[in-house]
CSV table of C-alpha atoms in Angstrom, one decimal:
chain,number,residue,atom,x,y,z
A,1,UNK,CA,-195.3,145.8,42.6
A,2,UNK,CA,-197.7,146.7,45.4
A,3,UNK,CA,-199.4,143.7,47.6
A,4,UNK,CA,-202.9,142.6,46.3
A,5,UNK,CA,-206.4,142.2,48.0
A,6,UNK,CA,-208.5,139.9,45.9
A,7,UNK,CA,-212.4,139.3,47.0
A,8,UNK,CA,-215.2,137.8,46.0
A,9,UNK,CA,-218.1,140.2,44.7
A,10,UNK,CA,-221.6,140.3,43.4
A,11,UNK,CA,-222.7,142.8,40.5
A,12,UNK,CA,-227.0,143.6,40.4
A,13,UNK,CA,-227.3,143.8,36.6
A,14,UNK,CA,-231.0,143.8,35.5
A,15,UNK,CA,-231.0,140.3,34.5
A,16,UNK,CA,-229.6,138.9,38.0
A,17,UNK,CA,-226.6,138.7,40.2
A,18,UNK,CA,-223.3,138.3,38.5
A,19,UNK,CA,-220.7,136.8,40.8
A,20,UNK,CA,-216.8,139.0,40.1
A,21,UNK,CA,-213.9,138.8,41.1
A,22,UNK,CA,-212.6,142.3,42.2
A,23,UNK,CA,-208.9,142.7,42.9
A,24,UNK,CA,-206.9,145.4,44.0
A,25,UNK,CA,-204.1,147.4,46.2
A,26,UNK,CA,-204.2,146.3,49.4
A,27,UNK,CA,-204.1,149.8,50.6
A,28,UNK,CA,-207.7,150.3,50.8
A,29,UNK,CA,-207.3,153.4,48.8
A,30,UNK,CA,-209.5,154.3,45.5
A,31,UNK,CA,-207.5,153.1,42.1
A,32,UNK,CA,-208.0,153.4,38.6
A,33,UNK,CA,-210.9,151.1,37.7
A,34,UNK,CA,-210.5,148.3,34.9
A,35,UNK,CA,-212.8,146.1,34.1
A,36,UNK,CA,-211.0,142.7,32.6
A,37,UNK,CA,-213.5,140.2,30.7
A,38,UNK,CA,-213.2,136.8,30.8
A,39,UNK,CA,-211.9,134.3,27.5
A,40,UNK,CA,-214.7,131.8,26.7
A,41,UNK,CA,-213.3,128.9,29.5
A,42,UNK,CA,-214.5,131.4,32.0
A,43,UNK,CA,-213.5,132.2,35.4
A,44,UNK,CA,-210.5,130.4,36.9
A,45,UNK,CA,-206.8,130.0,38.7
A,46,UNK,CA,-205.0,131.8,35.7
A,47,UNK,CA,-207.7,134.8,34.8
A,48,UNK,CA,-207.5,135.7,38.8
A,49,UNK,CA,-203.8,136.1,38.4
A,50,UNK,CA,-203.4,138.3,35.4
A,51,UNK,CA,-205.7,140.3,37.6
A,52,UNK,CA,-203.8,140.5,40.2
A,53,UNK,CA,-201.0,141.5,38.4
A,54,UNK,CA,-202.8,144.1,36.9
A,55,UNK,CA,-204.1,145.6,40.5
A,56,UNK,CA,-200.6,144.9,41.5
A,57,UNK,CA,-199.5,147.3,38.7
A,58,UNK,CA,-202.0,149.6,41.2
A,59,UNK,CA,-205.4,149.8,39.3
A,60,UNK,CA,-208.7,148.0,40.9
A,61,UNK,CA,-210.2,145.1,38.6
A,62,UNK,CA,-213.4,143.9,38.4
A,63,UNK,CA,-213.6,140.2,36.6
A,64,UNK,CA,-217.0,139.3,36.3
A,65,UNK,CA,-218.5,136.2,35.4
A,66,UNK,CA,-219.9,137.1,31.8
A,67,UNK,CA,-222.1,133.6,31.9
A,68,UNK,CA,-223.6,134.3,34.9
A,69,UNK,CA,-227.2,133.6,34.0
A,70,UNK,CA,-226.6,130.4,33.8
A,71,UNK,CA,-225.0,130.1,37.2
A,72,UNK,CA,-222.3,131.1,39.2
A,73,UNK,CA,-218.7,130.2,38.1
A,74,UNK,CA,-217.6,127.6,37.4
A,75,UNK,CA,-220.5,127.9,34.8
A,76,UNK,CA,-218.5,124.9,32.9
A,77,UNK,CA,-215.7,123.1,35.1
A,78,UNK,CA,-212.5,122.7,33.4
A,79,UNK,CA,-209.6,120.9,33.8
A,80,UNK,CA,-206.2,122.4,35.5
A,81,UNK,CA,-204.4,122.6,31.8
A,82,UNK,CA,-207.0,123.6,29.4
A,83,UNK,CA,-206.4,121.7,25.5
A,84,UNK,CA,-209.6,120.6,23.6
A,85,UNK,CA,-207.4,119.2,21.0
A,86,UNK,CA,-207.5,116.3,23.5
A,87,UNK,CA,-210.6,116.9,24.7
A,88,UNK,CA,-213.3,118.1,21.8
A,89,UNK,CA,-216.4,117.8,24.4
A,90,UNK,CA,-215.0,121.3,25.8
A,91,UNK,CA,-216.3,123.4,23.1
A,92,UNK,CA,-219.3,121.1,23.0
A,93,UNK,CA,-220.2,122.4,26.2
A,94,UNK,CA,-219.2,125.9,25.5
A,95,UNK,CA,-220.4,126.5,21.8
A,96,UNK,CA,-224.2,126.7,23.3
A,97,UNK,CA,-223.0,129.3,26.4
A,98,UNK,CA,-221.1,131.7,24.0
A,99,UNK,CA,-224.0,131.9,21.1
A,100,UNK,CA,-226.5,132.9,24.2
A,101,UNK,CA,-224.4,135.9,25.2
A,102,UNK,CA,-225.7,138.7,22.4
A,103,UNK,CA,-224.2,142.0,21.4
A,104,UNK,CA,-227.8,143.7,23.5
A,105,UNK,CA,-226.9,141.2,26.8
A,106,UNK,CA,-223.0,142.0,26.6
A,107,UNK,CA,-224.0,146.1,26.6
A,108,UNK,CA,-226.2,145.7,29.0
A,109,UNK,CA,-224.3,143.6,32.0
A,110,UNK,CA,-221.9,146.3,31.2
A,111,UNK,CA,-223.9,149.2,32.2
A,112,UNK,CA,-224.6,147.1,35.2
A,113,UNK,CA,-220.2,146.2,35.9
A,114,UNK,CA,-219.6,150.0,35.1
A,115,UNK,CA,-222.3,151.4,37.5
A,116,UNK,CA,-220.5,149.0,40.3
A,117,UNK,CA,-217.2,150.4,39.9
A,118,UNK,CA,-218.3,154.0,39.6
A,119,UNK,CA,-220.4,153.5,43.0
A,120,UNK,CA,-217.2,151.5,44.4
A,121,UNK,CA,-215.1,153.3,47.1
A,122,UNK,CA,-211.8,151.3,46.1
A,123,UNK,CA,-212.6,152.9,42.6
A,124,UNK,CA,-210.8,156.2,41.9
A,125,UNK,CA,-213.7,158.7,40.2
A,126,UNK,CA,-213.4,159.0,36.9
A,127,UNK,CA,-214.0,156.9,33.5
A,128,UNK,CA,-212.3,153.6,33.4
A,129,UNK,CA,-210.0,151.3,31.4
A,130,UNK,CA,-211.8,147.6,29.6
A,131,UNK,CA,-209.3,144.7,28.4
A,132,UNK,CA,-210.2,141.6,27.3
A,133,UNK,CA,-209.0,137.9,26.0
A,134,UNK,CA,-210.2,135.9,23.1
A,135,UNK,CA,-214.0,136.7,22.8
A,136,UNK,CA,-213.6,139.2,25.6
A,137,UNK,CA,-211.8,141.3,23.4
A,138,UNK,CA,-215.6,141.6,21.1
A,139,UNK,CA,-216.9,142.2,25.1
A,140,UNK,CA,-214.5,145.4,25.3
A,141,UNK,CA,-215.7,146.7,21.6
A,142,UNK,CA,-219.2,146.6,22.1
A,143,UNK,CA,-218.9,148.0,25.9
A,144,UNK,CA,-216.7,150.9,24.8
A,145,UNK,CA,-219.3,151.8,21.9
A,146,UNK,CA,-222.3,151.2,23.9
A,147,UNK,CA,-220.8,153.7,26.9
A,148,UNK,CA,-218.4,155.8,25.5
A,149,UNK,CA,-218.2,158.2,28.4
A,150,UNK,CA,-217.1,156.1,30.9
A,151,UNK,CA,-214.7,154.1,29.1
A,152,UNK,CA,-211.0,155.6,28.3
A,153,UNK,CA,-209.0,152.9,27.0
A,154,UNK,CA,-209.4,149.7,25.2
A,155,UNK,CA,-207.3,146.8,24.9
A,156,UNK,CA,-208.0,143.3,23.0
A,157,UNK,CA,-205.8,140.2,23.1
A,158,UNK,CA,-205.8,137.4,20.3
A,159,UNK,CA,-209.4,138.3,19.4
A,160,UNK,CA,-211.2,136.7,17.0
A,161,UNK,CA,-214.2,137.7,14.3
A,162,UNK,CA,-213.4,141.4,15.0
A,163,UNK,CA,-214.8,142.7,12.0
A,164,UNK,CA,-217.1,140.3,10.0
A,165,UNK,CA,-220.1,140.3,7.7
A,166,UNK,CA,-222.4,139.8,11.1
A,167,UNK,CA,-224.3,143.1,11.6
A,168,UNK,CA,-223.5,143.3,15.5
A,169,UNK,CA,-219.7,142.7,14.3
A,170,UNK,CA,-217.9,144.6,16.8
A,171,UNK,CA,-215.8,147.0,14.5
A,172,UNK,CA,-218.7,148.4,13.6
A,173,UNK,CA,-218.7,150.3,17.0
A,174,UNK,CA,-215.8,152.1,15.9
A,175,UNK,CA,-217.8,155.5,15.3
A,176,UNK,CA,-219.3,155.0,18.9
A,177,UNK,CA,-215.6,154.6,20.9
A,178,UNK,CA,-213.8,157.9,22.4
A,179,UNK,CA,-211.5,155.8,24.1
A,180,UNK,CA,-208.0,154.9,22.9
A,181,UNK,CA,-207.6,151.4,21.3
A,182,UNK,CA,-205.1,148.7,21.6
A,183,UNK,CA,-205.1,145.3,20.3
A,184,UNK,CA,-202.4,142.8,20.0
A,185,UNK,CA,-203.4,140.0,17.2
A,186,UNK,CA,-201.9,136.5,16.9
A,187,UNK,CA,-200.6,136.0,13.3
A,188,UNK,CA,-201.9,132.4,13.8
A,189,UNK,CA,-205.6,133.0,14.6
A,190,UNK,CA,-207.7,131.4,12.0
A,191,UNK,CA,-210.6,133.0,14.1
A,192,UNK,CA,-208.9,136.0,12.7
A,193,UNK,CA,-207.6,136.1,9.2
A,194,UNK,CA,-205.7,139.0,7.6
A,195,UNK,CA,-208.8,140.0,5.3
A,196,UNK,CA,-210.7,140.8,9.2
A,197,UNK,CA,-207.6,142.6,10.6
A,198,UNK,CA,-207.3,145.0,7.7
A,199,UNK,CA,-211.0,145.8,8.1
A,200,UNK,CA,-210.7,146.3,11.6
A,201,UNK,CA,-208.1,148.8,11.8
A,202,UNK,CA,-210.0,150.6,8.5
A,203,UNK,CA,-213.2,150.9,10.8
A,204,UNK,CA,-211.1,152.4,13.6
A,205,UNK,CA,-209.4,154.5,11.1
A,206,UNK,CA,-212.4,155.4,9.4
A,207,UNK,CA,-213.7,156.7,12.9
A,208,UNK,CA,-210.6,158.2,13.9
A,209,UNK,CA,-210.6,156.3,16.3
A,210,UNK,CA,-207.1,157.0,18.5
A,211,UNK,CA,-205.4,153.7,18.0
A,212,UNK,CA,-203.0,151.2,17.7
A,213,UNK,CA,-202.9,147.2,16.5
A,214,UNK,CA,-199.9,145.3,16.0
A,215,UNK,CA,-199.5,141.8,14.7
A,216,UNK,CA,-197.5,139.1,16.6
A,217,UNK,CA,-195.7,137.3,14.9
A,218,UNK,CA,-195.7,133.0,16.1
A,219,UNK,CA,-198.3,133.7,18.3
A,220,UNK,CA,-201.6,131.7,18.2
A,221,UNK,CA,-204.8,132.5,19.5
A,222,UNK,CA,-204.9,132.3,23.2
A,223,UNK,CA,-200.9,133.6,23.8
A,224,UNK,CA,-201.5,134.6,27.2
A,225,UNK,CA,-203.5,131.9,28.7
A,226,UNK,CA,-200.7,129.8,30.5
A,227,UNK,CA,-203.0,127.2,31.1
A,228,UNK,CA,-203.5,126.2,27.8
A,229,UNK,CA,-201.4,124.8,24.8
A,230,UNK,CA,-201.4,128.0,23.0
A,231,UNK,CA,-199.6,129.9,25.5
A,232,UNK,CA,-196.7,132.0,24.5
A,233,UNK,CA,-194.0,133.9,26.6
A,234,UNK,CA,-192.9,136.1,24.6
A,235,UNK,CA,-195.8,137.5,23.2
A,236,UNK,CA,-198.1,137.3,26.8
A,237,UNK,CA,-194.9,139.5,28.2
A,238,UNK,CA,-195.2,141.9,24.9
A,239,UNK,CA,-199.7,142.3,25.6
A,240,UNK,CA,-198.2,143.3,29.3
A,241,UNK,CA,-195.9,145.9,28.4
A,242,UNK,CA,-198.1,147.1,25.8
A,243,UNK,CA,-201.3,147.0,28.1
A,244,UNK,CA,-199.5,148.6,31.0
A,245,UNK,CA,-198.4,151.4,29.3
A,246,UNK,CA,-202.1,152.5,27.6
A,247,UNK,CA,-203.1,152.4,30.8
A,248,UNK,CA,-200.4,154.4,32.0
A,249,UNK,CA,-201.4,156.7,29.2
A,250,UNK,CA,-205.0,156.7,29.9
A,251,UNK,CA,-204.6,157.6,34.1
């Protein structure tokens, strides 16, 4: 494990200024870029960490505020252990925030995160990797489809309402993706029941789409979030061995 740099960063989309948090080698040299989105409590303590774990791993990683038109993070402040069974006014506040980020909105802040890390000097040239957690992981379907040449790999952790009925439901960007696919589900996600995870994997099928999506088992949605009740070791420590090595694949 290499020492990190982590910095503060602003991303010009066409909509504003998104305030990121880019971390990387502290080398100074270009690295494989990876652009990590966000789970819907936003930017905080515990996202910058898996991100510097991941530029310790020696990619750069660009964690953008996703909710940035309505302010820079904290776009909602939340509390040091995250658990709306105890407090249900958190997904008050967040249900509005997350129905105002669209399928068009998501594609377009990421043509706007990808031209930053192609224009980047601590970004090795190239396409680049997207992961993503929770609703990030519908972030990383709809920028891989929406940009398929600059985006190799794909990786989604405990997502939920992958493939729906909705007609921007983000499996139906399978035929768009070039990149290879990884997703880890969380046998106890009601946000994603067994009915959406066989569609899902049909889609990418369907698309040939080069892929894999394994089930794990006790996990709930939200298994690598260690600041929330849902946490779980085992199955955070399986999404990093399994994420590490796609993009040890992919670069």
């Amino acid at each position: 494990m290499t020492d990190v740099q982590r910095d503060d960063v602003d991303i010009p989309t066409e909509d504003g200024v998104a305030d990121a948090c880019l971390v990387r080698p502290a080398d100074g040299r270009p690295h494989p870029g990876v652009l990590f989105y966000q789970d819907a409590y936003g930017l905080r303590p515990h996202l910058k960490s898996m991100a510097d774990r991941l530029a310790a791993a020696g990619y750069t990683v660009l964690l953008p505020n996703v909710f940035y038109r309505l302010g820079r993070s904290p776009v909602v402040e939340m509390p040091e252990f995250i658990d709306p069974g105890a407090d249900p006014t958190i997904w008050e506040r967040l249900g509005p925030i997350l129905a105002g980020l669209t399928p068009d909105l998501v594609k377009r802040d990421a043509g706007a995160y990808l031209r930053w890390l192609a224009d980047s000097p601590l970004v090795a040239d190239g396409p680049v990797a997207v992961t993503g957690y929770c609703m990030g992981s519908r972030l990383a379907l709809w920028t891989a489809g929406a940009h398929p040449e600059r985006v190799a790999a794909v990786a989604g952790f405990h997502g939920g309402g992958l493939a729906t009925d909705d007609p921007d439901s983000p499996h139906l960007e399978a035929p768009r993706i070039t990149a290879e696919v990884y997703f880890g589900h969380a046998d106890e996600d009601a946000s994603l029941p067994p009915a959406q995870i066989a569609r899902f994997e049909e889609a990418l099928t369907a698309a040939g789409v080069r892929h894999t999506c394994e089930v794990y088992t006790g996990a709930h949605h939200g298994y690598t979030q260690a600041d929330t009740p849902a946490y779980h070791r085992e199955a955070d420590e399986r999404h990093w061995a399994a994420l590490l090595d796609l993009l040890k694949r992919t670069f």
